[in-house]
Tab-separated table of C-alpha atoms in Angstrom:
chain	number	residue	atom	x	y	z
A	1	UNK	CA	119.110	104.582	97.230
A	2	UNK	CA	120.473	107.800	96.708
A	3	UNK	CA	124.585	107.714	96.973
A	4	UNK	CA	126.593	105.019	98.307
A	5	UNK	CA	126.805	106.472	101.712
A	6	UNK	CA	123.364	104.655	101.962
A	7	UNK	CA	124.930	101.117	100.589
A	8	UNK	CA	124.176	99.182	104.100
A	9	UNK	CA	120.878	100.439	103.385
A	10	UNK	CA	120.960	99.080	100.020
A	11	UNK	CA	122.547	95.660	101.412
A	12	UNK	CA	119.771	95.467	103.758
A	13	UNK	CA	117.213	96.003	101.185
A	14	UNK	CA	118.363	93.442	98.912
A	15	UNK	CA	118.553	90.773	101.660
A	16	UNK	CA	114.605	91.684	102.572
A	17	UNK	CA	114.140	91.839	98.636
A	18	UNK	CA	115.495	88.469	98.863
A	19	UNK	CA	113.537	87.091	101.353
A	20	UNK	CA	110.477	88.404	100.279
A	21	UNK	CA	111.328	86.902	97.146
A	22	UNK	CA	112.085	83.235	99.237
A	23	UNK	CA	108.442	84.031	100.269
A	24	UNK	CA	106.690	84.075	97.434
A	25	UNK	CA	108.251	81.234	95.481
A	26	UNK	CA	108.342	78.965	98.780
A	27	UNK	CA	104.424	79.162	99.932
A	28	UNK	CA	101.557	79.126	98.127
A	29	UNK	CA	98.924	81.319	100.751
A	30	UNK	CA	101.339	84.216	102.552
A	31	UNK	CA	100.203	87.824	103.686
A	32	UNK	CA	101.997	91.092	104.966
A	33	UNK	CA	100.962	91.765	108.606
A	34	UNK	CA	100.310	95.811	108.388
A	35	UNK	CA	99.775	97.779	111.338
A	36	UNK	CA	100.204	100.912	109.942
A	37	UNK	CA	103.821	101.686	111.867
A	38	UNK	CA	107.013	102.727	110.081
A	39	UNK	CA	108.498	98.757	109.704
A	40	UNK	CA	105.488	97.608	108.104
A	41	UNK	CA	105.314	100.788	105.859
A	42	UNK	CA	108.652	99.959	105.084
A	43	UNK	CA	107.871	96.212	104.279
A	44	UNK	CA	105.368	97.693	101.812
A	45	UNK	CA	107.984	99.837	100.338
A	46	UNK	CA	110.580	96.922	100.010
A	47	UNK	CA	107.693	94.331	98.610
A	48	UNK	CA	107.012	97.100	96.111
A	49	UNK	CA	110.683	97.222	94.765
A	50	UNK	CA	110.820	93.352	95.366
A	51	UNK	CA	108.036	92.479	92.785
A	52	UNK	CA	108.146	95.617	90.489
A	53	UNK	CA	106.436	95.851	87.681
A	54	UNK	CA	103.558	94.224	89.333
A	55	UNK	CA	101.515	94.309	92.370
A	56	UNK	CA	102.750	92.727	95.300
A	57	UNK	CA	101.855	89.046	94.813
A	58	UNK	CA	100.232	88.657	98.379
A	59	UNK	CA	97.488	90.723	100.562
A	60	UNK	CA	98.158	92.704	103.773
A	61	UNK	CA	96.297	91.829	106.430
A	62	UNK	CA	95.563	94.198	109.477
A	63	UNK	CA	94.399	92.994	112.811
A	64	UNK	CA	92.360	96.174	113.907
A	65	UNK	CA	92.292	96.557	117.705
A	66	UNK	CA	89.436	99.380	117.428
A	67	UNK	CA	92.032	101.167	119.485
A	68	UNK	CA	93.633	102.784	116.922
A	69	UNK	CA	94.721	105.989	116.420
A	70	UNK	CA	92.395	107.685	113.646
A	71	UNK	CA	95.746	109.177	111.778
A	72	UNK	CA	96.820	105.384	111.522
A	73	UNK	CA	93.961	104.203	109.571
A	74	UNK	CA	93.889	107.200	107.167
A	75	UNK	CA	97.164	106.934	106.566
A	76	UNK	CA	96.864	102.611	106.099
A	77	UNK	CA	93.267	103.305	103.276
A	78	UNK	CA	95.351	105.877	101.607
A	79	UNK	CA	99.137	103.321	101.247
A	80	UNK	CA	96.791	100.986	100.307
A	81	UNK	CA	94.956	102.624	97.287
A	82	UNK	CA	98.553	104.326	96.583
A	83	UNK	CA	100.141	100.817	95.721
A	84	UNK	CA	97.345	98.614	94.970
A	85	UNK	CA	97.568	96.356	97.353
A	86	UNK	CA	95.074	94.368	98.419
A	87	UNK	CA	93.742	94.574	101.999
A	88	UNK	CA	92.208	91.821	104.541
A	89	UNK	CA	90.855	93.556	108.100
A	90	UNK	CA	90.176	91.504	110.640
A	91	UNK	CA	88.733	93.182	114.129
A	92	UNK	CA	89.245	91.704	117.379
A	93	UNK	CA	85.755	92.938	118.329
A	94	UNK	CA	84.491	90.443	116.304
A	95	UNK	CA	86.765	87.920	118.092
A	96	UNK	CA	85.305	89.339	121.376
A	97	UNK	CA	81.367	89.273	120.301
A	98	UNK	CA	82.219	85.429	119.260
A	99	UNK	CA	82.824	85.011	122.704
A	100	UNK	CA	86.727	83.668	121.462
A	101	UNK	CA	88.293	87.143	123.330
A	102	UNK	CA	87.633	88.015	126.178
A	103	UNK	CA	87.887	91.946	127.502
A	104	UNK	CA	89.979	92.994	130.172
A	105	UNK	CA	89.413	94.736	132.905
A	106	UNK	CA	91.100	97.654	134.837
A	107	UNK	CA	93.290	100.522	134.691
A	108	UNK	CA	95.521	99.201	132.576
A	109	UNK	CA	93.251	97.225	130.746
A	110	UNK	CA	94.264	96.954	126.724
A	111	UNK	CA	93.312	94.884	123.617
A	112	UNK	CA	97.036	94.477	122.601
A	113	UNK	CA	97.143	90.705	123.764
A	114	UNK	CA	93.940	89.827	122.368
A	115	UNK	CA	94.908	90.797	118.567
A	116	UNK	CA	96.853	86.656	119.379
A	117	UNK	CA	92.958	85.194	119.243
A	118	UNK	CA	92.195	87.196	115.773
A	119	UNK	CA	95.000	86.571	114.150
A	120	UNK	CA	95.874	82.699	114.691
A	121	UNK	CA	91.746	82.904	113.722
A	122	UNK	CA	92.539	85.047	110.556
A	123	UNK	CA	95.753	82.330	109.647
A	124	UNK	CA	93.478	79.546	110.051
A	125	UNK	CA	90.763	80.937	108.280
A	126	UNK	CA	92.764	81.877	105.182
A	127	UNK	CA	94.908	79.258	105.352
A	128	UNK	CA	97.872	81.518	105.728
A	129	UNK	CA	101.177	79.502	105.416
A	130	UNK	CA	103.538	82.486	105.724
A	131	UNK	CA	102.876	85.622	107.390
A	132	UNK	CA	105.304	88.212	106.967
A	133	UNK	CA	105.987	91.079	109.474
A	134	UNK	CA	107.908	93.993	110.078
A	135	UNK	CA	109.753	92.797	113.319
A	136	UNK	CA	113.446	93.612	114.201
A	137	UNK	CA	116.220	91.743	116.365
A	138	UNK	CA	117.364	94.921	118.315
A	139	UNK	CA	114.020	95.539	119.142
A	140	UNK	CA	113.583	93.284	122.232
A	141	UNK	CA	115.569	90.491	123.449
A	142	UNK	CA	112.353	87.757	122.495
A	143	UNK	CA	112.518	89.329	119.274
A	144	UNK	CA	116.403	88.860	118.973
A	145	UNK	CA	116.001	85.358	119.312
A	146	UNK	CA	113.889	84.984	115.719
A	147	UNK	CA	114.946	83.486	112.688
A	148	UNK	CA	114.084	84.923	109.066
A	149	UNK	CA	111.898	82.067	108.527
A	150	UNK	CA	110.380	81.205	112.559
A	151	UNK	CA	108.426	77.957	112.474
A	152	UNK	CA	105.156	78.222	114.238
A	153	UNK	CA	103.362	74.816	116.003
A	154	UNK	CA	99.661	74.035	114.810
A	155	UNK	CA	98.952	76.473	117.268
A	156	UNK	CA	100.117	79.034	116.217
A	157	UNK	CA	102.785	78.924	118.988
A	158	UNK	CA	106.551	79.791	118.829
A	159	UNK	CA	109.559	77.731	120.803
A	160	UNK	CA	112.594	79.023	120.139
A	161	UNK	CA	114.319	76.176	120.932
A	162	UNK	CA	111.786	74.354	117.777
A	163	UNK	CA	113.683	76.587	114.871
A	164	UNK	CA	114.718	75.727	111.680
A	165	UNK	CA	118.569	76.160	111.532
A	166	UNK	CA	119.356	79.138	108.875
A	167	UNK	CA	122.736	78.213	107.077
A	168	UNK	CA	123.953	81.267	105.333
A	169	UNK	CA	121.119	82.187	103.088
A	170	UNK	CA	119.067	78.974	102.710
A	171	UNK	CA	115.929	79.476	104.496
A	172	UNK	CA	113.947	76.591	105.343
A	173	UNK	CA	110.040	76.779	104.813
A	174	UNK	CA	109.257	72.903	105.565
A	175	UNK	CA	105.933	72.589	107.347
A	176	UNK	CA	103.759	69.792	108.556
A	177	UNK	CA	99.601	70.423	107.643
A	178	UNK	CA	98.750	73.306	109.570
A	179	UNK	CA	101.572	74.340	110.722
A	180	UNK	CA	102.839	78.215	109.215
A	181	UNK	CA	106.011	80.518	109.482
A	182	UNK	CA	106.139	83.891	110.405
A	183	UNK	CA	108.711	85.858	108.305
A	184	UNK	CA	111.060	88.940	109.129
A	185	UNK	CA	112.959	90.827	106.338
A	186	UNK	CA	114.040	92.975	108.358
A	187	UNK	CA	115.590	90.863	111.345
A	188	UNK	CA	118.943	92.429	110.622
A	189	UNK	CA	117.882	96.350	110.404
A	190	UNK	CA	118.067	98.555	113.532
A	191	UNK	CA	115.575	101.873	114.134
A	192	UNK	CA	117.984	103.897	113.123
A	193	UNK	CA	118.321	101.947	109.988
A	194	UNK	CA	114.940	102.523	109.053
A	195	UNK	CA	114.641	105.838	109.829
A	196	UNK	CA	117.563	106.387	107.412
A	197	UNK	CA	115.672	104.523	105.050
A	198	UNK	CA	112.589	106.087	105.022
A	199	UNK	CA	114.248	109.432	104.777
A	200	UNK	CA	116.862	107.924	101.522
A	201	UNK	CA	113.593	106.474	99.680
A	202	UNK	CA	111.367	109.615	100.635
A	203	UNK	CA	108.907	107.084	102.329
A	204	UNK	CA	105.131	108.607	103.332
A	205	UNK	CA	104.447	107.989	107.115
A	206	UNK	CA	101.847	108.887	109.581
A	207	UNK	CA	102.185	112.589	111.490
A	208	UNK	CA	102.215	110.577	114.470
A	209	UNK	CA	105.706	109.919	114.258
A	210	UNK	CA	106.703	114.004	114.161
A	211	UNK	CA	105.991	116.353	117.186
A	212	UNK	CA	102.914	117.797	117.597
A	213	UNK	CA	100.477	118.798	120.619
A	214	UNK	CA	98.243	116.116	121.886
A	215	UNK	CA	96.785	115.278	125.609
A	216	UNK	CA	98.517	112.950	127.334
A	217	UNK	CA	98.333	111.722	130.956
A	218	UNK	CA	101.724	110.225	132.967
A	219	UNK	CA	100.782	106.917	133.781
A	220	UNK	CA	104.097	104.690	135.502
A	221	UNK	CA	106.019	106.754	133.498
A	222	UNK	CA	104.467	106.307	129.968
A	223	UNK	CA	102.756	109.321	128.030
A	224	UNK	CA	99.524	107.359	127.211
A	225	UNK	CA	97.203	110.499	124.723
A	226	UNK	CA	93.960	110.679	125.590
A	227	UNK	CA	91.376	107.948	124.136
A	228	UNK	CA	88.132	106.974	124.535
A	229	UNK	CA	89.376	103.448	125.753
A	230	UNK	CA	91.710	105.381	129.014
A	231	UNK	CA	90.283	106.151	131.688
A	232	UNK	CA	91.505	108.390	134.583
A	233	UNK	CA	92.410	106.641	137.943
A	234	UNK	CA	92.122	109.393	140.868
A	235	UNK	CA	95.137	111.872	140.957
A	236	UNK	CA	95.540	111.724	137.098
A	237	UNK	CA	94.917	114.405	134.395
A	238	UNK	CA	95.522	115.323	131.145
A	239	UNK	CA	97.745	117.674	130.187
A	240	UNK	CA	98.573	118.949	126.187
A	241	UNK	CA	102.463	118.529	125.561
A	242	UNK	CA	104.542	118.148	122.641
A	243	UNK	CA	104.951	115.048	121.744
A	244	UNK	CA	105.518	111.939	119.079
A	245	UNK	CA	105.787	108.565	118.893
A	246	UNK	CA	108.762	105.967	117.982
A	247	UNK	CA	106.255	102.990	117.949
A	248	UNK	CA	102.247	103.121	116.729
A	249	UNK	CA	100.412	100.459	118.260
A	250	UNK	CA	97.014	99.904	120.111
A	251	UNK	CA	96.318	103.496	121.632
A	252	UNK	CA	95.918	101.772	124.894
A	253	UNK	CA	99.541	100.902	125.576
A	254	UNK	CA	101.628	102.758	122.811
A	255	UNK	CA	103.554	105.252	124.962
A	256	UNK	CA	104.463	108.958	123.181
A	257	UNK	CA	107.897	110.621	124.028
A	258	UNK	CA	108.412	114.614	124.525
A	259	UNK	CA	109.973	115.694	121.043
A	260	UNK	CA	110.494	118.418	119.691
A	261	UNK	CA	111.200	116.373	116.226
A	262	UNK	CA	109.535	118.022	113.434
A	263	UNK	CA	111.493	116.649	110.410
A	264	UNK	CA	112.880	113.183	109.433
A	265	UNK	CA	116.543	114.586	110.113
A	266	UNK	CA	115.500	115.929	113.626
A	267	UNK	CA	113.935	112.599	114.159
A	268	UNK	CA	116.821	110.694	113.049
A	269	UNK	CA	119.281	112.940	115.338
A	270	UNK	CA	116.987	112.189	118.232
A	271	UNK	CA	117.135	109.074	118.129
A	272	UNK	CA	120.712	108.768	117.669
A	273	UNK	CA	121.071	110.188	121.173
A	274	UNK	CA	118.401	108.769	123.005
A	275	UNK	CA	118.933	106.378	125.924
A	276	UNK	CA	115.792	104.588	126.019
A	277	UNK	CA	115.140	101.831	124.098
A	278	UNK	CA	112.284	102.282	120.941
A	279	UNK	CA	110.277	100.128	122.975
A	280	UNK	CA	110.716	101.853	126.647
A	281	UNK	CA	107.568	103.774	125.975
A	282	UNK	CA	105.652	100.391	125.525
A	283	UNK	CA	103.077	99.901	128.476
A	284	UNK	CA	102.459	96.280	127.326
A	285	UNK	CA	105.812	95.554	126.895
A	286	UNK	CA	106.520	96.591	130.942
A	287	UNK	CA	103.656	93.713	132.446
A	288	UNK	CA	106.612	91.170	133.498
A	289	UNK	CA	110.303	90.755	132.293
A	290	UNK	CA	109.194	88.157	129.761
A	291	UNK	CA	105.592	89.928	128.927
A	292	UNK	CA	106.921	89.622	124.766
A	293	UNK	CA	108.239	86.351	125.249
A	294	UNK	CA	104.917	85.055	126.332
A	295	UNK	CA	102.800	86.853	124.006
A	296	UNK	CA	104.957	85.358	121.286
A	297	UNK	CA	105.229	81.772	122.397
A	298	UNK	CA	101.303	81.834	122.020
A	299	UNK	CA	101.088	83.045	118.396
A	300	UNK	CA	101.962	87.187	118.967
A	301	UNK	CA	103.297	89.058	115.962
């Protein structure tokens, strides 16, 4: 940190130090979930810091889509040879060529729900018995409802109303045999938070997250760039505007804003005045009223 006008950010920081720390001394087989977007870049940064001098004691593990966008795994080869980490990939084509995924169909058809089949696969095939990720409470109301430490069935599957009780700082990682916990660090930081981060600690991210031209088409109000994987219903076309993006997901459903945001300060002023939520650009996230909720009750990040 760089002054103590940052010192929530420091407070925060320490608390995910600590419960990376709660992590590592608590289970014996855990990974950091990576995607490549600024929270898990951040969770690299803070493991880092949390296990300085040496190498952070766990591998990430990314479950590729093969709808990413190409800046996200440059960006994901290059962190990873930066800090030494250690990376598992596993590819939810595989999962659909084993016949355990199956492809959808349709305009809207994505691969964002079917990353749940490859990675409860991935957790039972490494015996994974804590999986950290990057997710937030103010992010969406299912994800508000997570504890640091969020017991998952032998299913992989989350009930919320099945939690370990968190008293103060005591985090409880009992399990039964195949049962495994998915871990946040950073429940308690907000987007802003992060962004403030990344700027105090001079964090590397991905150019997707400034504004720059790119295709897009308008799709029920999402910018959606042009992919391989989209294709145009009748009426649609693509148009180049300038945009960027507050989330980085599967290309399919990962919705860009209009931004003129070139810089981490003009990023972090636009999104103290915006009035749509970081996730209101999600087309996954707009299938139903509960469409997180139910990808999370059966094993979703």
């Amino acid at each position: 940190m760089k002054d103590d006008r940052t010192s929530h950010l420091a407070q925060l920081e320490a608390e995910a130090i600590f419960v990376m720390r709660e992590v590592a001394a608590q289970f014996e087989r855990p990974v950091l979930l990576f995607s490549g977007g600024k929270d898990s870049i951040v969770m690299v940064h803070v493991a880092s810091k949390a296990f300085a001098p040496g190498r952070i004691p766990f591998p990430l593990l990314h479950i590729d889509t093969g709808h990413n966008f190409a800046e996200t795994l440059r960006f994901r080869d290059a962190l990873v040879g930066r800090v030494g980490a250690e990376l598992l990939v596993r590819y939810v084509q595989d999962s659909i060529d084993a016949g355990r995924a199956v492809e959808e169909k349709g305009p809207d058809a994505s691969r964002n729900v079917l990353q749940i089949v490859t990675l409860l696969d991935a957790i039972e095939e490494l015996k994974i018995d804590a999986a950290l990720g990057g997710g937030r409470r103010d992010e969406e109301k299912a994800r508000a409802k997570e504890r640091f430490f969020s017991h998952r069935d032998r299913f992989g599957q989350w009930d919320p109303k099945n939690q370990r009780p968190e008293l103060w700082s005591l985090y409880n990682g009992a399990k039964a045999p195949g049962e495994h916990f998915r871990v946040f660090p950073l429940s308690n930081w907000t987007e802003m938070d992060v962004w403030q981060y990344v700027a105090a600690e001079e964090i590397p991210i991905p150019s997707l997250y400034f504004a720059h031209q790119r295709e897009v088409v308008e799709r029920d109000g999402t910018l959606l760039a042009r992919s391989p994987w989209i294709s145009l219903l009748d009426g649609e076309a693509y148009e180049n505007r300038t945009i960027r993006f507050r989330t980085i997901g599967d290309a399919t459903c990962t919705g860009a804003v209009v931004s003129a945001a070139g810089s981490l300060e003009e990023v972090i002023a636009e999104v103290a005045a915006a009035r749509v939520t970081e996730r209101g650009g999600r087309h996954d996230d707009r299938r139903s009223e509960s469409a997180m909720e139910d990808r999370k009750r059966q094993g979703y990040f």
